[in-house]
Tab-separated table of C-alpha atoms in Angstrom:
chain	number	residue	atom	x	y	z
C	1	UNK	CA	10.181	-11.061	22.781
C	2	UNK	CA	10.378	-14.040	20.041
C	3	UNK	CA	13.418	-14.571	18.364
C	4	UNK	CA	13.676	-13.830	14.651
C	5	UNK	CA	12.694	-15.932	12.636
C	6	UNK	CA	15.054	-18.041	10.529
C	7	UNK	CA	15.982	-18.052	6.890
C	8	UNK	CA	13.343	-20.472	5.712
C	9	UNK	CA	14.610	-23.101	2.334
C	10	UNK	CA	13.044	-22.260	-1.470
C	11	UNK	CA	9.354	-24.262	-0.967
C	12	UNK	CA	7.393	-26.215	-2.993
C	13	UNK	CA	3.810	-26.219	-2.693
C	14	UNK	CA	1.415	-28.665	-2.999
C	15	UNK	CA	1.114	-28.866	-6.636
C	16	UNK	CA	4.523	-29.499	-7.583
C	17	UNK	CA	5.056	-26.550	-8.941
C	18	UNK	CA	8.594	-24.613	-7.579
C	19	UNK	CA	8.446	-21.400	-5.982
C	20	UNK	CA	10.392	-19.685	-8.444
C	21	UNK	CA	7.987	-20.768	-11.142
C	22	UNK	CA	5.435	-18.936	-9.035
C	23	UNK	CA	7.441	-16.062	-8.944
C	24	UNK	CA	7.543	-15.763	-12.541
C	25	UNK	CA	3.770	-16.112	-13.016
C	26	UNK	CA	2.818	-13.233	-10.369
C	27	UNK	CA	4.664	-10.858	-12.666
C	28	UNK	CA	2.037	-10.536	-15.491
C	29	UNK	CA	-0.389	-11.187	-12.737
C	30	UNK	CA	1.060	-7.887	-10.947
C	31	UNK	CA	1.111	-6.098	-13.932
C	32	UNK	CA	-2.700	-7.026	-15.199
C	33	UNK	CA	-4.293	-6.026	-11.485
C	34	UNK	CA	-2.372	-2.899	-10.636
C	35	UNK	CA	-2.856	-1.359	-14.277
C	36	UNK	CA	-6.783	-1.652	-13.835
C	37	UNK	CA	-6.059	-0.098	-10.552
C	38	UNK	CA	-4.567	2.427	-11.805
C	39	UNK	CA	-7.346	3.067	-14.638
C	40	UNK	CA	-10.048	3.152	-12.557
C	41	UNK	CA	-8.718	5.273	-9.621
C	42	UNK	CA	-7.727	8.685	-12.249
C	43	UNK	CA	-11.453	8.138	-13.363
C	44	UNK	CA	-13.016	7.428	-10.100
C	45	UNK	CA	-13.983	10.782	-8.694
C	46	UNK	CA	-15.583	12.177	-12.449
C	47	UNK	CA	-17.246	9.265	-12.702
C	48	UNK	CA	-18.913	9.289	-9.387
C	49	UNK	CA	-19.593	12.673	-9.480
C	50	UNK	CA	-20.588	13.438	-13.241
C	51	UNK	CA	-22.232	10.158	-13.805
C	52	UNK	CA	-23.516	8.609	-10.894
C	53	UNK	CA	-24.854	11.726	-9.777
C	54	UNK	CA	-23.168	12.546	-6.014
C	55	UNK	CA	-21.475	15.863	-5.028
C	56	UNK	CA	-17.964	15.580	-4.173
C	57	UNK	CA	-19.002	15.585	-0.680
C	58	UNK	CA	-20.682	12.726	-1.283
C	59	UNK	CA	-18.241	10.987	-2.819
C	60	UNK	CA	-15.669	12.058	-0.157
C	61	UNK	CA	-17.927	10.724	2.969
C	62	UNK	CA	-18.464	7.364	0.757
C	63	UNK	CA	-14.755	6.994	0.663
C	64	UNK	CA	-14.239	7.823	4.428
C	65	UNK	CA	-16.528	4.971	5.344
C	66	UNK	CA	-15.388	2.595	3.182
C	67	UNK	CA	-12.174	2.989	4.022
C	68	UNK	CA	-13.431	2.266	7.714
C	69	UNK	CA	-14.940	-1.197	6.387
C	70	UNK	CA	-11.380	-1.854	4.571
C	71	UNK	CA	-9.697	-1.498	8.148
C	72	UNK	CA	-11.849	-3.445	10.064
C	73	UNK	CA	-11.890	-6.602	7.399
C	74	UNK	CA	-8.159	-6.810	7.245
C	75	UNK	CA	-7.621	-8.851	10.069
C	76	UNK	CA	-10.273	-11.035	9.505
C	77	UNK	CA	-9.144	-11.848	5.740
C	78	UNK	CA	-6.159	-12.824	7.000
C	79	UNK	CA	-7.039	-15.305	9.186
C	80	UNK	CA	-9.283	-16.881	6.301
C	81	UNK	CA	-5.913	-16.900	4.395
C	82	UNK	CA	-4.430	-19.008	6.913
C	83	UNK	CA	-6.921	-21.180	7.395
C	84	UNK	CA	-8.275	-22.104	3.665
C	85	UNK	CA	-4.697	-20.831	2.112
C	86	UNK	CA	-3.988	-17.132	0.362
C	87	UNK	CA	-4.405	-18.394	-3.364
C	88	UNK	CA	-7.991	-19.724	-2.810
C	89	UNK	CA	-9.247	-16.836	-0.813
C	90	UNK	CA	-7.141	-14.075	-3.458
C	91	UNK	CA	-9.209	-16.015	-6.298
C	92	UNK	CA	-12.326	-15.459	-4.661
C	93	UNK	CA	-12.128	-11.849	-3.448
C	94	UNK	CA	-10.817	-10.997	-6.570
C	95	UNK	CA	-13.575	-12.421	-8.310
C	96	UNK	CA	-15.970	-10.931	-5.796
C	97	UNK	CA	-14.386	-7.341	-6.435
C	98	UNK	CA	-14.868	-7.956	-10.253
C	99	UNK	CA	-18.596	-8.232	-10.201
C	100	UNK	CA	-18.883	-5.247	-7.350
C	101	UNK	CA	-17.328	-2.861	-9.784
C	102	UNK	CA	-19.201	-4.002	-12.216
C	103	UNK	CA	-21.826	-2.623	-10.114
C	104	UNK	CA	-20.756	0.595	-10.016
C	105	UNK	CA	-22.378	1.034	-13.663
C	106	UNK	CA	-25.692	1.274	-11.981
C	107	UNK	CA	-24.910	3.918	-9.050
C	108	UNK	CA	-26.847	6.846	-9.195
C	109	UNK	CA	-27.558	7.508	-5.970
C	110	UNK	CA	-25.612	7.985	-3.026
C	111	UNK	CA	-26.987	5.243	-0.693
C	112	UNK	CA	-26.378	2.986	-3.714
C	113	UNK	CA	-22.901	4.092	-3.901
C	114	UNK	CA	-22.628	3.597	-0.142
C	115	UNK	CA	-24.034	0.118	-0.087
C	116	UNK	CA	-21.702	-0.910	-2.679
C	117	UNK	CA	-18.279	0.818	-1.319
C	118	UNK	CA	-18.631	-0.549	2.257
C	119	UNK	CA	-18.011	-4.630	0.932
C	120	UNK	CA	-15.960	-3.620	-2.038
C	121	UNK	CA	-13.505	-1.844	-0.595
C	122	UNK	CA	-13.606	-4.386	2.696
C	123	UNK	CA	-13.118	-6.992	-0.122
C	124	UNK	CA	-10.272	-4.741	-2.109
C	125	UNK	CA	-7.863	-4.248	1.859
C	126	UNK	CA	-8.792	-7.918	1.781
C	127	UNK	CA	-7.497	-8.872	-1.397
C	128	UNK	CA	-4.506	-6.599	-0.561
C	129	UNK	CA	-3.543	-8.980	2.830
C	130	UNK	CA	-4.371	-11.899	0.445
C	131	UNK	CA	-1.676	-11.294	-1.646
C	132	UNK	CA	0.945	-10.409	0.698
C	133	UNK	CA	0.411	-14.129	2.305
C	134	UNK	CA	0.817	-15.067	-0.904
C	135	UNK	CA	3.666	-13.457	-1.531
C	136	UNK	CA	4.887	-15.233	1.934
C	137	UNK	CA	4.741	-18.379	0.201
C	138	UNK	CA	4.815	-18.489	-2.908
C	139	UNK	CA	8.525	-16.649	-3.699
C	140	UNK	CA	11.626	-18.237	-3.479
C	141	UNK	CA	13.881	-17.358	-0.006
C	142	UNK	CA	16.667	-17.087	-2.090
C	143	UNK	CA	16.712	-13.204	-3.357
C	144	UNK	CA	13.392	-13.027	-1.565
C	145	UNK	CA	13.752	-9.381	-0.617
C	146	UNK	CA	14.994	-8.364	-4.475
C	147	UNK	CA	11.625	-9.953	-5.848
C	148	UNK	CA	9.243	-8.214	-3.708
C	149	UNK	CA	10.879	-5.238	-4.592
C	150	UNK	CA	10.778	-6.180	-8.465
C	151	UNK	CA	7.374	-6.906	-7.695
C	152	UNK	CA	6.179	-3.263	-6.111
C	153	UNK	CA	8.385	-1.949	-8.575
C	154	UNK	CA	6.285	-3.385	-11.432
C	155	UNK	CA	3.252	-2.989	-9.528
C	156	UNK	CA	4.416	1.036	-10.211
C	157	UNK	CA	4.674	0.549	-13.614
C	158	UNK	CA	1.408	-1.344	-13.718
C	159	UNK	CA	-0.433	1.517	-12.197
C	160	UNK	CA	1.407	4.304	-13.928
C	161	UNK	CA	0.339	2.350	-17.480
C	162	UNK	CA	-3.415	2.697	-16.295
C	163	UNK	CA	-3.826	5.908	-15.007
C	164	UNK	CA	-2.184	6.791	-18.381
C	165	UNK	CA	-4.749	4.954	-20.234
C	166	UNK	CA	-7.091	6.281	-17.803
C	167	UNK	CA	-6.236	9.315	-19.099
C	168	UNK	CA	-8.000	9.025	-22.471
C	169	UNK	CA	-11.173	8.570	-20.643
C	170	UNK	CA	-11.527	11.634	-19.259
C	171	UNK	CA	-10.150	13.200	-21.902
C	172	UNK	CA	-13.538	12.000	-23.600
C	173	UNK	CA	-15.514	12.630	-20.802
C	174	UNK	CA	-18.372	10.793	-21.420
C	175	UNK	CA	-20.282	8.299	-19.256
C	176	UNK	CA	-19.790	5.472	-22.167
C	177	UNK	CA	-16.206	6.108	-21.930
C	178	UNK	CA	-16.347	5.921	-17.898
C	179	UNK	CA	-18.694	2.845	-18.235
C	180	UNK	CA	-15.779	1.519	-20.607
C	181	UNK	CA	-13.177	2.086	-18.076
C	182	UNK	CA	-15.065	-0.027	-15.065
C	183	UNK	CA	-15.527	-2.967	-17.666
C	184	UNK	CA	-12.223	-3.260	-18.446
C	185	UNK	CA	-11.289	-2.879	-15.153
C	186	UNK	CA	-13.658	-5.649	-14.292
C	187	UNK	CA	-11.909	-8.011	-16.577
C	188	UNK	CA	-8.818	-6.970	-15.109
C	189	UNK	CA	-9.816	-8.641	-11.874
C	190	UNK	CA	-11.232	-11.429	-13.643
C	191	UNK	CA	-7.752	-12.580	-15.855
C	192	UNK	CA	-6.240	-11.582	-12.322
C	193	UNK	CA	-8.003	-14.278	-10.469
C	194	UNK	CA	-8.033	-17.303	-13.457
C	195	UNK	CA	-4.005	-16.441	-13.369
C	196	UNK	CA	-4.108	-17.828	-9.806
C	197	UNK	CA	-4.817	-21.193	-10.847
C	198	UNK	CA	-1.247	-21.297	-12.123
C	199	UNK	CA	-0.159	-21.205	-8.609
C	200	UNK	CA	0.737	-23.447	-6.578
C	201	UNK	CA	-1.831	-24.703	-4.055
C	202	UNK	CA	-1.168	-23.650	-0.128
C	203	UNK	CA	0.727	-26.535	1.798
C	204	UNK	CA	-2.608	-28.578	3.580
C	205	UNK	CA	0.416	-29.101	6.439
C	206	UNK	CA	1.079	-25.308	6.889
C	207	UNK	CA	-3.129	-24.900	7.366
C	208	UNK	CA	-2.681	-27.579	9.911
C	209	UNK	CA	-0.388	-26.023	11.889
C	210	UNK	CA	-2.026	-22.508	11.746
C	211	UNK	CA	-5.640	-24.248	13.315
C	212	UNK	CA	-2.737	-25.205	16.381
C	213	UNK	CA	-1.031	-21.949	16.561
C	214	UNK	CA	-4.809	-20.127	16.395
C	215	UNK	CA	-5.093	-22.017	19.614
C	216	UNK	CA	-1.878	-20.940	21.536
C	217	UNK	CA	-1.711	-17.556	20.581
C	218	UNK	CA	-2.700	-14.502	18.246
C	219	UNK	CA	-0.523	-11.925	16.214
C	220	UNK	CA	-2.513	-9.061	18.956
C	221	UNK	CA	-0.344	-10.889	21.898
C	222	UNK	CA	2.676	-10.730	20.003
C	223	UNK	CA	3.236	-6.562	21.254
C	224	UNK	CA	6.702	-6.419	19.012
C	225	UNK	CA	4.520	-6.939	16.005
C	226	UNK	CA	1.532	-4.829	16.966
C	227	UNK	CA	4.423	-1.908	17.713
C	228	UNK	CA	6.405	-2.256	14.297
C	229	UNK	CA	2.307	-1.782	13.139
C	230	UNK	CA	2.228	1.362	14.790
C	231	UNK	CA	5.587	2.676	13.709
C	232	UNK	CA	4.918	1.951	10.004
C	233	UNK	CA	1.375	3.350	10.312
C	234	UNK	CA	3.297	6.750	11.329
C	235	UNK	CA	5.393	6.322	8.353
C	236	UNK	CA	2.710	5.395	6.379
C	237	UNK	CA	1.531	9.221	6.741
C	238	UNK	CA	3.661	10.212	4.009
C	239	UNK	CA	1.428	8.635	1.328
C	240	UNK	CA	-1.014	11.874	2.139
C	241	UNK	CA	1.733	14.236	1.132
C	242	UNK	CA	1.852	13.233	-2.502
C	243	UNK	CA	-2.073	12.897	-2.522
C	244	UNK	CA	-3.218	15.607	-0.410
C	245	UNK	CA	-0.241	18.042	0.614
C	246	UNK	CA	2.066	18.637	-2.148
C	247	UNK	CA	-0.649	19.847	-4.432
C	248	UNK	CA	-2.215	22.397	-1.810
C	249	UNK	CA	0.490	23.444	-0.806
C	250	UNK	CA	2.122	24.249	-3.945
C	251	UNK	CA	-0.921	26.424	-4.578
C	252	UNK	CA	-1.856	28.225	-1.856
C	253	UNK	CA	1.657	28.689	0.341
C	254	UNK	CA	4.385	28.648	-3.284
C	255	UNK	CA	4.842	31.042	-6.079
C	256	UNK	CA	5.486	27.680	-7.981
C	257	UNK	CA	3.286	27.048	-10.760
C	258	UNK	CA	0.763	24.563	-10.491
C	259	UNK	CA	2.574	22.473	-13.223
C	260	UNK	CA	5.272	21.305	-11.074
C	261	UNK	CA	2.281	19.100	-9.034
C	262	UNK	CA	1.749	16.646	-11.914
C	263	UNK	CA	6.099	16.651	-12.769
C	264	UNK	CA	6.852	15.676	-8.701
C	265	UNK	CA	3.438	12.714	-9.330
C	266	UNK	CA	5.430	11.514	-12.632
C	267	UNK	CA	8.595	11.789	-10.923
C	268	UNK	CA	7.848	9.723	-8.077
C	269	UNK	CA	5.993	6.696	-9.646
C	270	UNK	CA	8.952	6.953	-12.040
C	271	UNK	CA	11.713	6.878	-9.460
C	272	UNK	CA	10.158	3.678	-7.377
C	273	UNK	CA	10.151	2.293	-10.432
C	274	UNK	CA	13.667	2.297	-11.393
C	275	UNK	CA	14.877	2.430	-7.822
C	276	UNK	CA	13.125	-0.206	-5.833
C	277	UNK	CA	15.266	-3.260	-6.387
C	278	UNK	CA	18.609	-1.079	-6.062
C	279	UNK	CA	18.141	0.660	-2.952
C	280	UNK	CA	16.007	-2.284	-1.152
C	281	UNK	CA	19.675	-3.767	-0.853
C	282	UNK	CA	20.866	-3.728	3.005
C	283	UNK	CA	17.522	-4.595	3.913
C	284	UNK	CA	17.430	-8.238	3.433
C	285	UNK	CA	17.261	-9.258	7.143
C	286	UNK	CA	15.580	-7.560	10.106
C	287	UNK	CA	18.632	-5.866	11.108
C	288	UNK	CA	19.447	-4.359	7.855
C	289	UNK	CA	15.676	-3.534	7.677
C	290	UNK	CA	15.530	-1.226	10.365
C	291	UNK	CA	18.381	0.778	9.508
C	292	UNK	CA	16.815	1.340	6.464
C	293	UNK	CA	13.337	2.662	8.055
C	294	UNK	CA	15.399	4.458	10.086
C	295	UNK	CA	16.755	6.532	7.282
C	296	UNK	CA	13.035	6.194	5.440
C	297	UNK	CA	11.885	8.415	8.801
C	298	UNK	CA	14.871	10.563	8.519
C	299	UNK	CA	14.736	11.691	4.664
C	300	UNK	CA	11.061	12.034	5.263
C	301	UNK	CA	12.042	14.885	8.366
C	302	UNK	CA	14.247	16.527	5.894
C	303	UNK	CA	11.670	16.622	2.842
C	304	UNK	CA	9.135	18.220	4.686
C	305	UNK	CA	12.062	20.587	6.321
C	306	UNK	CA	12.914	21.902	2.651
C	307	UNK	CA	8.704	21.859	1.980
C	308	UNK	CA	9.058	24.874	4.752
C	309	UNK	CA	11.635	26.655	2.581
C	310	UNK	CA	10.037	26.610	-0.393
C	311	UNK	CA	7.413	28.817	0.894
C	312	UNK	CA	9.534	32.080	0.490
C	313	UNK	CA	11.623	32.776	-2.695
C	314	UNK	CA	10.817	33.107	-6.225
C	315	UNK	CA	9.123	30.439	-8.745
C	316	UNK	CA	12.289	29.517	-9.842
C	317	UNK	CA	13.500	28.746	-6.138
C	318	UNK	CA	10.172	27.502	-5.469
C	319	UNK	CA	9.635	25.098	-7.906
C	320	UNK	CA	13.677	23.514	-7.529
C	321	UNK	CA	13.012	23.009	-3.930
C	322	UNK	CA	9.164	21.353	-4.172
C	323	UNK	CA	11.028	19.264	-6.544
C	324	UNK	CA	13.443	18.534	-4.400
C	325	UNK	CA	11.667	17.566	-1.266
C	326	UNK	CA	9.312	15.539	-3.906
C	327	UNK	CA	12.776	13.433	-4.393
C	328	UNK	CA	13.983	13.061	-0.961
C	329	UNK	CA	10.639	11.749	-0.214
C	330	UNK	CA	10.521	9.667	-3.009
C	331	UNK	CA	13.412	8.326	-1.766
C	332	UNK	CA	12.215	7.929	1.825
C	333	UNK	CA	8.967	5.810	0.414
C	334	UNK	CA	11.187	3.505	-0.981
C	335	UNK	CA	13.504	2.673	2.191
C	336	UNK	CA	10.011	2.326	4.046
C	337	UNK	CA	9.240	0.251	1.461
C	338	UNK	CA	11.993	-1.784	1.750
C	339	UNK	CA	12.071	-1.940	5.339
C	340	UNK	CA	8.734	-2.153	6.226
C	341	UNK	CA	7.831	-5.449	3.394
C	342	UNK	CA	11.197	-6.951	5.340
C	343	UNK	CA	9.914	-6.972	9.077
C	344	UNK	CA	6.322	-7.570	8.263
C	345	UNK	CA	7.535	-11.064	6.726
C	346	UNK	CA	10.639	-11.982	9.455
C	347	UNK	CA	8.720	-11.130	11.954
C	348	UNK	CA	5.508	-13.105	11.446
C	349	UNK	CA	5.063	-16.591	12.111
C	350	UNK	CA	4.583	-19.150	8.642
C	351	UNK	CA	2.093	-20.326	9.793
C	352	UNK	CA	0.067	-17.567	10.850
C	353	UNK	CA	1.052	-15.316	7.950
C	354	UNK	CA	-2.480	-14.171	7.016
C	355	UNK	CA	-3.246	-12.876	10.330
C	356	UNK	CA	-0.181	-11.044	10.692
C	357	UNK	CA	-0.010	-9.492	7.192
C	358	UNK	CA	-3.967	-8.284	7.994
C	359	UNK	CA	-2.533	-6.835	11.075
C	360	UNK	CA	-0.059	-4.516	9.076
C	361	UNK	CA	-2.597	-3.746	5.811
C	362	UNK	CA	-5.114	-2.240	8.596
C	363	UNK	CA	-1.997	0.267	10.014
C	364	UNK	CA	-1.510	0.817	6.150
C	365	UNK	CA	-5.302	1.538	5.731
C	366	UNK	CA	-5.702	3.928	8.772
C	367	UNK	CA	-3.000	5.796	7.745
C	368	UNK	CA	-4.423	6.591	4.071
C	369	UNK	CA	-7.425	7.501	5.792
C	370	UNK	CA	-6.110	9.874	8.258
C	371	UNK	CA	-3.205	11.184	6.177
C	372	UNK	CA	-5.830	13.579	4.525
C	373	UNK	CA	-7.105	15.350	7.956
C	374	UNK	CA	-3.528	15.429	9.226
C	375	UNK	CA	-2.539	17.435	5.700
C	376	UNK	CA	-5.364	19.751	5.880
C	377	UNK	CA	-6.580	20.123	9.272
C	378	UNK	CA	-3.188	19.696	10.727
C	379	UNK	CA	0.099	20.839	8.929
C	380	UNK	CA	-1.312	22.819	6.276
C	381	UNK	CA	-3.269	24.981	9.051
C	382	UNK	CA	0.026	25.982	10.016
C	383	UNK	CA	2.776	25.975	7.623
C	384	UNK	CA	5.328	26.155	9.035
C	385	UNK	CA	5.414	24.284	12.341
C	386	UNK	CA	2.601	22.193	10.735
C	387	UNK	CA	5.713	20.487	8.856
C	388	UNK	CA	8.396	20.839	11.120
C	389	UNK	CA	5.997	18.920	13.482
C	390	UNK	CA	5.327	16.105	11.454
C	391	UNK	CA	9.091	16.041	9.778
C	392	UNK	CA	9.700	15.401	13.886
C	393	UNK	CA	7.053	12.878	13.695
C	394	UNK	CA	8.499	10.841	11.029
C	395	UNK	CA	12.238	11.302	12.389
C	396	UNK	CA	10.799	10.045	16.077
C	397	UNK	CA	8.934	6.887	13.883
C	398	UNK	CA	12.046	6.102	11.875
C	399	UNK	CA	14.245	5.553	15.028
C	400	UNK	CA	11.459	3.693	17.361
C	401	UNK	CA	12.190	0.853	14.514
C	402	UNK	CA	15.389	0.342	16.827
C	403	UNK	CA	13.066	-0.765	19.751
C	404	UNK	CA	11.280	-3.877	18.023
C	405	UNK	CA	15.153	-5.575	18.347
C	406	UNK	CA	17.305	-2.887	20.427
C	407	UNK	CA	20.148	-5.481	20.708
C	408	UNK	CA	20.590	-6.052	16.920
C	409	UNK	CA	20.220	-2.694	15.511
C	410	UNK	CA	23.346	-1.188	16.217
């Protein structure tokens, strides 16, 4: 296997402009994308279903296959990042995504609706790999690891401000005030993508030298990568828990009352808020980054181990230990976090950085497609080993981490 890569100097990019200064501008940048993310995606399923006239069926199979299109463009985004740069092809996806949710204010049809998910969602996993090769360049090396995490920990915030706002909308509940949340979410994308041109520009030396490296190899030959993918698509399971699991499960299998669903939501985009930077520390080299997913996998074993427990009791009981697993895991997504944003960057080439950060968006994608059907056709079918199961999964996941660099782990 390759060695690691080494620590790479603070770069500045073809404009002039220092990396740090780049750093400071993705912040609003973060911020302005992530809360019209978050405003559209509480509104989403009404809309679709109230407005544009679909059953939730509907809507559900649209998803499914759109997430399918998301998977398979991933890769191939990547490698236009690498070859044109990350900032040129961000700006134009994210422009591209702006006018196809604009569209969404004429969908009243299914087939319309499925015509339109299928290249805007391909567009959004794209946009997603996009700016993780951005990220690859444009922050500083020095405290790299403590502004990604300030990043994703904003990116929280950003999301948690616009599901809030979101939150008016369907309070209203009328198609004006659903048609009011895509616009703005439109212009979202829009300020998003004229921010870019503050960036710097990608090196034309570093495109260069991907066009060779496309020649000698690809990030599929490179089988320590494509496992740390599959590991961290295992992990990536858990993101179905707070979506899918947690809220069936405190209905149907808890005498917990259904309030303590949306207090274990707040809780958790809370908590990666405030606790991103802090406990992403240990994890800024490879080494340090797989102990930490090791313990990510481990904490997630034991959350869904007290999930089990909570299914006999009282409310009281009930509701302290849903709660409680809702932490551990909560503290388990950030160590993957961590971890996982670490080796997906040390691992990959410079120069190839596109490719390989398309590579690990698709395990991402798969996973939040299948995390739904392993929730409800898998562990919540059988409650009790359902979770004991897929605790053992994530425990299993969390030490394989050791086998991308067995030597260097211990």
């Amino acid at each position: 296997m390759p060695a690691l890569p080494r620590t790479r100097a603070p770069r500045t990019e073809g404009s002039g402009a220092p990396a740090n200064h780049a750093a400071k501008l993705l912040v609003p940048l973060t911020l302005i994308n992530t809360f019209g993310n978050g405003l559209f995606r509480v509104n989403s399923a009404l809309f679709f279903t109230h407005v544009g006239d679909m059953t939730a069926a509907q809507f559900g199979t649209g998803l499914a296959v759109g997430g399918v299109c998301g998977i398979l463009a991933s890769v191939p985004f990547g490698r236009a990042c690498d070859r044109w740069g990350a900032r040129r092809v961000l700006m134009i996806l994210w422009s591209a995504e702006a006018v196809g949710i604009l569209g969404y204010t004429q969908v009243h049809s299914f087939w319309l609706f499925l015509m339109l998910i299928c290249p805007i969602t391909a567009v959004d996993r794209g946009s997603v790999v996009a700016y993780r090769a951005l990220l690859a360049t444009a922050l500083p090396q020095d405290g790299v690891v403590k502004a990604r995490a300030k990043l994703r920990a904003l990116a929280n915030v950003g999301v948690g401000l616009g599901a809030g706002a979101g939150g008016l909308a369907l309070a209203v509940n009328t198609a004006t005030a659903y048609f009011a949340v895509i616009v703005v979410d439109c212009l979202t994308f829009v300020v998003a993508a004229a921010m870019l041109a503050g960036l710097p520009t990608t090196w034309a030396t570093a495109t260069a030298a991907t066009a060779q490296d496309r020649r000698r190899s690809g990030v599929l030959r490179d089988r320590r990568y494509v496992l740390f993918c599959a590991i961290c698509t295992v992990l990536a399971l858990q993101f179905g828990i707070f979506e899918v699991g947690l809220p069936l499960w405190v209905v149907r299998d808890t005498s917990a009352p259904r309030a303590i669903v949306a207090m274990a939501l707040v809780m958790n985009t809370a908590l990666v808020a405030l606790l991103q930077v802090r406990l992403s520390k240990g994890s800024e080299d490879s080494v340090g980054a797989i102990r930490v997913g090791e313990r990510a996998g481990w904490l997630l074993a034991l959350g869904c181990a007290v999930f089990v427990v909570s299914r006999t009791g009282s409310a009281i009981a009930a509701t302290v230990l849903v709660l409680g697993a809702a932490l551990v895991m909560t503290i388990a997504e950030v160590y993957f976090a961590a971890s996982s944003t670490t080796l997906s960057y040390d691992l990959a080439p410079d120069s190839q950085a596109g490719a390989y950060q398309g590579l690990f968006q698709s395990g991402t994608s798969t996973a939040t497609s299948l995390a739904p059907v392993v929730m409800t056709s898998g562990v919540l079918q059988f409650p009790v080993w359902g979770w004991l199961t897929l605790g053992g999964v994530f425990a299993i996941a969390g030490t394989s981490l050791r086998w991308i660099d067995p030597g260097k782990a211990e």
